[in-house]
Coordinates of C-alpha atoms in Angstrom, one line a residue:
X8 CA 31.6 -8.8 23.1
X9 CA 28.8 -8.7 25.6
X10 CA 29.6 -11.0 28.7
X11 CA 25.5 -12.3 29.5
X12 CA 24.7 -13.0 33.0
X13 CA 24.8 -16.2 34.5
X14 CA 21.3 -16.8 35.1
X15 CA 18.0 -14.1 36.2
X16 CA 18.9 -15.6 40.2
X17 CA 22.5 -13.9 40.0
X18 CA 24.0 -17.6 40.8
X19 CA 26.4 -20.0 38.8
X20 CA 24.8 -22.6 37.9
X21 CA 25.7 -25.4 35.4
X22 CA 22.7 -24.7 32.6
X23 CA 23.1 -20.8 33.2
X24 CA 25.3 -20.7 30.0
X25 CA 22.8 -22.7 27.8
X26 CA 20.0 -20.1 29.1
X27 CA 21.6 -17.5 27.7
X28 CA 23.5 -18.8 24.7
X29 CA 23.2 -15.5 22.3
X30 CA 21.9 -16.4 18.6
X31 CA 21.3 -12.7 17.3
X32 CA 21.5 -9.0 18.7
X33 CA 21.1 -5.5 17.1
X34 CA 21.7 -2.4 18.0
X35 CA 19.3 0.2 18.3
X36 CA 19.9 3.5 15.8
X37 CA 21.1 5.6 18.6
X38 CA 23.5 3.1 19.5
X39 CA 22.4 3.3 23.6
X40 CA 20.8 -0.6 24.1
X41 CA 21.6 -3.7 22.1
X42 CA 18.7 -6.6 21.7
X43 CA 19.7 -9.7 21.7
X44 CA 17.9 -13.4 21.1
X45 CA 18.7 -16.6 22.6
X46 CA 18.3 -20.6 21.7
X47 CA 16.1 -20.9 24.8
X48 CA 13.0 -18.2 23.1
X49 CA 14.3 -15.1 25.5
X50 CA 14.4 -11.6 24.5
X51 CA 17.3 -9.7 26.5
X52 CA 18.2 -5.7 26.4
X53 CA 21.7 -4.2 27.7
X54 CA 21.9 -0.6 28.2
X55 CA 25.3 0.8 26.9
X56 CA 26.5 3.3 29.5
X57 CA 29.8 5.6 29.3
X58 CA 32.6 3.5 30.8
X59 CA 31.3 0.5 28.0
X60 CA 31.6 2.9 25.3
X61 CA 35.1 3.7 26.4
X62 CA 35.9 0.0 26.8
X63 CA 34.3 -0.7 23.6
X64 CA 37.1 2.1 21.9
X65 CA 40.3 1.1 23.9
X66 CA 40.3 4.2 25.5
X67 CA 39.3 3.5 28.9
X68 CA 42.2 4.3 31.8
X69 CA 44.1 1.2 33.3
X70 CA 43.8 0.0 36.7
X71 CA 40.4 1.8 37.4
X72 CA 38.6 -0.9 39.4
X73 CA 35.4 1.3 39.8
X74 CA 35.2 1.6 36.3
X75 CA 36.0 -1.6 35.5
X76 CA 32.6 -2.4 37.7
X77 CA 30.5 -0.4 35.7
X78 CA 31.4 -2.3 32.9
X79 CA 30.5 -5.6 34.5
X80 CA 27.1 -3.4 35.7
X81 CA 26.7 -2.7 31.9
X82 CA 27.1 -5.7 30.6
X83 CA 24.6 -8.1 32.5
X84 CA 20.9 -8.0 30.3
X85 CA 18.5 -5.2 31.9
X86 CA 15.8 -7.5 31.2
X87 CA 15.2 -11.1 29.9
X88 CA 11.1 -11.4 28.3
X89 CA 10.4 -15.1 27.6
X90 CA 9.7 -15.5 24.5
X91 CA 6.3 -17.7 23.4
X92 CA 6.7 -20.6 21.9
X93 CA 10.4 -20.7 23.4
X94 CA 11.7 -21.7 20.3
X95 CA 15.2 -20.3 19.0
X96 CA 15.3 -16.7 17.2
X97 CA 17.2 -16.9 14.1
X98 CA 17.3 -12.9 13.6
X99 CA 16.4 -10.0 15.5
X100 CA 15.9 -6.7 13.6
X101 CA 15.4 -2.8 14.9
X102 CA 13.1 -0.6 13.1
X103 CA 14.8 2.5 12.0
X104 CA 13.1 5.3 14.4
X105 CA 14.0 2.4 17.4
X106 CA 10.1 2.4 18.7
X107 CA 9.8 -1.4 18.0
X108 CA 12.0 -4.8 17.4
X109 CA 10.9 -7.6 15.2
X110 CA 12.2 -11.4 16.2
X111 CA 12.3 -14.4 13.5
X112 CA 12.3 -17.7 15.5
X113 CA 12.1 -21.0 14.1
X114 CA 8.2 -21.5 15.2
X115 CA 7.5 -19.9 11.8
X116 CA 6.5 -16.7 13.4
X117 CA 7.6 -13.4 13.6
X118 CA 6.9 -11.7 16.4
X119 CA 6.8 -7.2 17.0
X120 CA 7.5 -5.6 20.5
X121 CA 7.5 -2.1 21.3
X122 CA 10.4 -1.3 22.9
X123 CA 9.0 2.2 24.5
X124 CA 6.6 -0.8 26.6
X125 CA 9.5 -2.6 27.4
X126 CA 11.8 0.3 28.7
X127 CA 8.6 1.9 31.1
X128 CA 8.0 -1.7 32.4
X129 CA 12.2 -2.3 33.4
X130 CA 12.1 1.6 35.3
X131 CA 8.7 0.8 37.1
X132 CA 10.5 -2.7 38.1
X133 CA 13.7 -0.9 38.9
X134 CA 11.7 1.8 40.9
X135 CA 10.4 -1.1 43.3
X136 CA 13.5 -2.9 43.7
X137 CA 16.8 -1.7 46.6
X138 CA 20.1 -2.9 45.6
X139 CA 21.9 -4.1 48.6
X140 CA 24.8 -2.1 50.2
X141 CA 24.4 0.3 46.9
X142 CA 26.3 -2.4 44.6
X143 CA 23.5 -2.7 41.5
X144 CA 25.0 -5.9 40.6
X145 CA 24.2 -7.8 42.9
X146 CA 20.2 -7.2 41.5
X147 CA 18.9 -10.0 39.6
X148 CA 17.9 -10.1 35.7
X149 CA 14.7 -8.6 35.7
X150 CA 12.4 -11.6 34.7
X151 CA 9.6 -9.5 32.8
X152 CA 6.3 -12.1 32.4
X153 CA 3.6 -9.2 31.2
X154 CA 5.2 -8.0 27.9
X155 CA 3.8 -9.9 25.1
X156 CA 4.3 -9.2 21.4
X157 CA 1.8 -6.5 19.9
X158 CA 1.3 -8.9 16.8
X159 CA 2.5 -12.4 15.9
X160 CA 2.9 -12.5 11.6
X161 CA 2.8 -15.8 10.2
X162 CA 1.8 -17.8 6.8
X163 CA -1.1 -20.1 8.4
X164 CA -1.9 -22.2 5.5
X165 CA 1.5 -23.4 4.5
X166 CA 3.5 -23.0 7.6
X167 CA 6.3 -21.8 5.8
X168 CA 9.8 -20.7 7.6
X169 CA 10.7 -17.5 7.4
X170 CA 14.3 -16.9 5.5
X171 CA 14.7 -13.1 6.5
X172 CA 12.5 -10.0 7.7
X173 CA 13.0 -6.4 7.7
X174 CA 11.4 -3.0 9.0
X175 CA 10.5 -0.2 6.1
X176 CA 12.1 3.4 6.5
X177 CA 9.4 4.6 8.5
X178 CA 8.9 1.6 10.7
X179 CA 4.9 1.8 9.3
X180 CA 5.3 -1.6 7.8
X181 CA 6.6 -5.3 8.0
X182 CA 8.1 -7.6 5.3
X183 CA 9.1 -11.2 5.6
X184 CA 10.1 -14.0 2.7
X185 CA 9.8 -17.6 2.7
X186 CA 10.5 -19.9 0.1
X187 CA 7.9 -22.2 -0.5
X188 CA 8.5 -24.0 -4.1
X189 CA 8.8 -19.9 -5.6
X190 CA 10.0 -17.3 -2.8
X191 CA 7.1 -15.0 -1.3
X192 CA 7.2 -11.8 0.1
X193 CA 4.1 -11.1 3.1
X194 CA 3.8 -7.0 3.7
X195 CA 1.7 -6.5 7.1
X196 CA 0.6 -3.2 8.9
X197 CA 2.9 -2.4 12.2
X198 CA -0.1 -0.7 13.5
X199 CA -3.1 -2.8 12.8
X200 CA -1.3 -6.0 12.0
X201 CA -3.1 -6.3 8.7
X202 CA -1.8 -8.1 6.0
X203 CA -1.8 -5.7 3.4
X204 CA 0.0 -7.5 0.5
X205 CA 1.4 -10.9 -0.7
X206 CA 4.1 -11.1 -3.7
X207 CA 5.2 -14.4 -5.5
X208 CA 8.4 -14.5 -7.3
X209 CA 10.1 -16.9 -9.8
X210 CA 11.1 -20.2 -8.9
X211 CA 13.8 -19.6 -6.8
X212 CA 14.9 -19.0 -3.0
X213 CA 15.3 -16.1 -1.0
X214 CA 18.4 -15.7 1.1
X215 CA 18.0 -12.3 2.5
X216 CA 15.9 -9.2 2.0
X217 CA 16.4 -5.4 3.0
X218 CA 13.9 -2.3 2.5
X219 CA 14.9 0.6 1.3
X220 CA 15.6 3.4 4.3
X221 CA 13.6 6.2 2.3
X222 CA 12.1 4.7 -0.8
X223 CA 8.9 2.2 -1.6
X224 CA 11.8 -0.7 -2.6
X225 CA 12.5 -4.1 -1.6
X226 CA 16.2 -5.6 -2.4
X227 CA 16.2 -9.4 -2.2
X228 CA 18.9 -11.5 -2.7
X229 CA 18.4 -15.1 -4.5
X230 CA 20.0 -18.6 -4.8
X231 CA 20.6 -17.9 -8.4
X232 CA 22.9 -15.1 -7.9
X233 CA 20.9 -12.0 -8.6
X234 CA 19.1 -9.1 -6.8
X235 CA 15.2 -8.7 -7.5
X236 CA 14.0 -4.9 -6.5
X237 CA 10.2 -5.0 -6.0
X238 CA 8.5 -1.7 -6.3
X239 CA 4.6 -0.3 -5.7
X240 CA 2.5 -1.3 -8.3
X241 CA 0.9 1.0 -10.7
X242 CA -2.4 1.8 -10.9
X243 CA -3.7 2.2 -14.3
X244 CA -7.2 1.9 -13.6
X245 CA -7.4 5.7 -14.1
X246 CA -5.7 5.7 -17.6
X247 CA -7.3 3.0 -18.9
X248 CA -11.0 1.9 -16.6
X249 CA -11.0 -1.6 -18.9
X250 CA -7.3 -2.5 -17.9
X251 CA -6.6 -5.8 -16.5
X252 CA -3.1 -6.7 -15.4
X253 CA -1.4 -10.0 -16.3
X254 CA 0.7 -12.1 -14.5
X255 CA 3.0 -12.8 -16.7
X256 CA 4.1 -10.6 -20.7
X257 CA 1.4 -12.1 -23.0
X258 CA 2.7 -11.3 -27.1
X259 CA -0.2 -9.3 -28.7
X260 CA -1.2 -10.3 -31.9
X261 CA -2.8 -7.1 -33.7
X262 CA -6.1 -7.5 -36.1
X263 CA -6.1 -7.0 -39.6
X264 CA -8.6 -4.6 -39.3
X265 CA -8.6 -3.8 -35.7
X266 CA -7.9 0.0 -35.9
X267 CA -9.5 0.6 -39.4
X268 CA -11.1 3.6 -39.2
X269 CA -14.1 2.1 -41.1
X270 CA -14.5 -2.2 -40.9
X271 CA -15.0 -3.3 -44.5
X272 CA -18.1 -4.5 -44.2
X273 CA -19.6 -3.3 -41.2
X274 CA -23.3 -1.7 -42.1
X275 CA -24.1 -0.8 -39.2
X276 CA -20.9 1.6 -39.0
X277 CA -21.5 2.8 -42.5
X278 CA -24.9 3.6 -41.6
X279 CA -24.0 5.7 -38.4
X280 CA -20.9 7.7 -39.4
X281 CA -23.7 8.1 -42.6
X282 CA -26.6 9.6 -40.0
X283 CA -23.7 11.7 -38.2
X284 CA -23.0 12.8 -41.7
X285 CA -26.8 14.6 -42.2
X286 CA -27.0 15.6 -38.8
X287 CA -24.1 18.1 -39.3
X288 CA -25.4 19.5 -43.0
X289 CA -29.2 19.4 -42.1
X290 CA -28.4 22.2 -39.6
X291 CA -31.2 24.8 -39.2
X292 CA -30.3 28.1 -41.0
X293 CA -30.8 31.0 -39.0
X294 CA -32.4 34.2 -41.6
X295 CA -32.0 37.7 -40.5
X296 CA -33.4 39.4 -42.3
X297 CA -37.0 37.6 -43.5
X298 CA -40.1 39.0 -41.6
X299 CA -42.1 35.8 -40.4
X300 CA -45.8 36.9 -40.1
X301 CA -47.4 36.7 -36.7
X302 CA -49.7 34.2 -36.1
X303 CA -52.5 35.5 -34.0
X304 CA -53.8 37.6 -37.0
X305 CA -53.5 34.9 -39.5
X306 CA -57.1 34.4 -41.1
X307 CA -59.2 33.5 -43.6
X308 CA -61.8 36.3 -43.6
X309 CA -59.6 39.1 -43.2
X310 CA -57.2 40.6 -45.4
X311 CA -54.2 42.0 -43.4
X312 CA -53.2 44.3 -46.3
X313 CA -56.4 45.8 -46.6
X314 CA -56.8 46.0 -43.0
X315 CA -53.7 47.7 -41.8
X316 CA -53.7 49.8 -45.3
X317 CA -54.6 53.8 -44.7
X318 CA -54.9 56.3 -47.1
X319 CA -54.1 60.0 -45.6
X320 CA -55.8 62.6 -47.3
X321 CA -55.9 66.1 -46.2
X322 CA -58.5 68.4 -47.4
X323 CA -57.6 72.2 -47.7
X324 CA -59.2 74.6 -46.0
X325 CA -58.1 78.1 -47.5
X326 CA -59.3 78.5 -51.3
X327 CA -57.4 80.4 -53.6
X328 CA -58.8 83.8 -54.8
X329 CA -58.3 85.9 -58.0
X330 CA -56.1 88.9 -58.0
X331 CA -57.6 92.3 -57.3
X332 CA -60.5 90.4 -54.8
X333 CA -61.4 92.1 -52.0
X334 CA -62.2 89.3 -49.8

């Protein structure tokens, strides 16, 4: 376990271990700091170093006193952030990629830090600050007053405590449950802090939730003994543009002549498959080989035949003569 500092002053003090009673912690993916929440609304970070790691395993050398320092270096909090509100974190959870932690307190909020702020603000601190004699434990907690959470998520309307709270694979997206006479899921934006989505499932509680680490699912586990998996919803819209979704299976009753081809009765059907009918036989017939006569010398006072009628005649010019003629 992590032996927590007495208090950010470096002092004994009778309320120092109250301060920094520990309620929940995480480790980060790589494994190189541990966050931790305590009952007073603070926010602390240890950085894991080598000799820790080798305490941690059993496998660090006895009677080492300098290592045996760096341990008690590594396990004092880097930094303490006052959490606001100061109430008491119930659950503190990592995202995946490690760029941000998300804290559940019992104000009904959850709040998102980024813990790349965080780490920048402790070395520019550190950078400022001498330790005496070269001993770095005798340097206080760092007391860090100008981190605030990027985005606060909470339901407004009903107040409702949140039960559990988790971090998608790609740390895009936020999910928390409360119970609040059925158990509801709220989905918000990590970037924008936009609520994006709100689910309501059956009359039931929520113990604890978990999104999938590559996958679009939801696991949550219930007071009546199951797990629900929640999944993206389809979009039918583009199957079907008059689709409506239901809240709940409806039983379909079928018409007695609801998919008739033609409704007994229905005139007005008759008469259009009817007119579709004609339109299909009265097709114009295309003749090849009629000759159509041309309009422009269509007229009364002429007779085309006559007119474009021409006799040839050829008239002779050599006549025949008689045998024994001289010309």
């Amino acid at each position: 376990y992590l032996v927590t500092h007495p208090n950010e002053n470096g002092a004994e003090s009778n309320h120092g271990s109250k301060q920094m009673f520990v309620t929940c912690a995480t480790f980060d993916p790589n494994g190189k700091y541990v966050y931790a929440a305590t009952n007073c609304g603070s926010l602390l970070g240890f950085q894991l170093n080598t000799e820790l790691e080798m305490a941690l395993f059993n496998t660090l050398p006895k009677g080492n006193a300098v290592i045996k320092g760096s341990i008690l270096e590594a396990t004092r909090p880097m930094f303490k952030i006052k959490i606001p509100g100061g109430s008491t974190a119930t659950q503190i959870v990592c995202s995946r990629n490690g760029k941000m932690i998300l804290i559940n307190s019992k104000d009904n909020a959850l709040r998102l830090y980024n813990t790349s702020t965080i780490w920048q603000t402790v070395s520019k601190e550190l950078a400022k600050m001498e330790p005496e004699q070269g001993n770095k434990s005798n340097l206080p907690v760092l007391c860090i007053r100008s981190i605030q959470p990027l985005f606060s998520f909470q339901d407004i309307v009903s107040r409702c405590k949140w039960a559990s709270c988790d971090f998608s694979g790609d740390g895009e997206y936020v999910v928390g449950g409360c119970n609040n006479h059925k158990y509801e899921l709220y989905l918000w934006n990590t970037a924008t802090g936009m609520l994006l989505d709100q689910l309501t499932g059956p009359q039931i509680s929520l113990h604890s939730l978990s999104w999938h680490p590559t996958r679009s699912f939801i696991a949550v586990g219930t007071s009546d003994g199951l797990v629900d998996i929640w999944g993206p919803r389809m979009d039918w819209t583009p199957f079907a543009p008059d689709f409506q979704a239901l809240q709940k299976n409806v039983e379909y009753v079928e018409k007695e002549d609801e998919f008739d081809a033609v409704i007994d009765g229905d005139e007005d059907e008759v008469v259009k498959r009817q007119e579709l009918t004609d339109k299909i036989e009265e097709k114009e017939f295309v003749d090849v080989t009629s000759i159509d006569t041309v309009p422009a010398f269509d007229s009364d006072s002429e007779c085309e035949e006559d007119t474009f009628s021409f006799q040839a005649k050829i008239r002779s010019n050599f006549v025949s003569k008689g045998r024994g003629s001289n010309n």
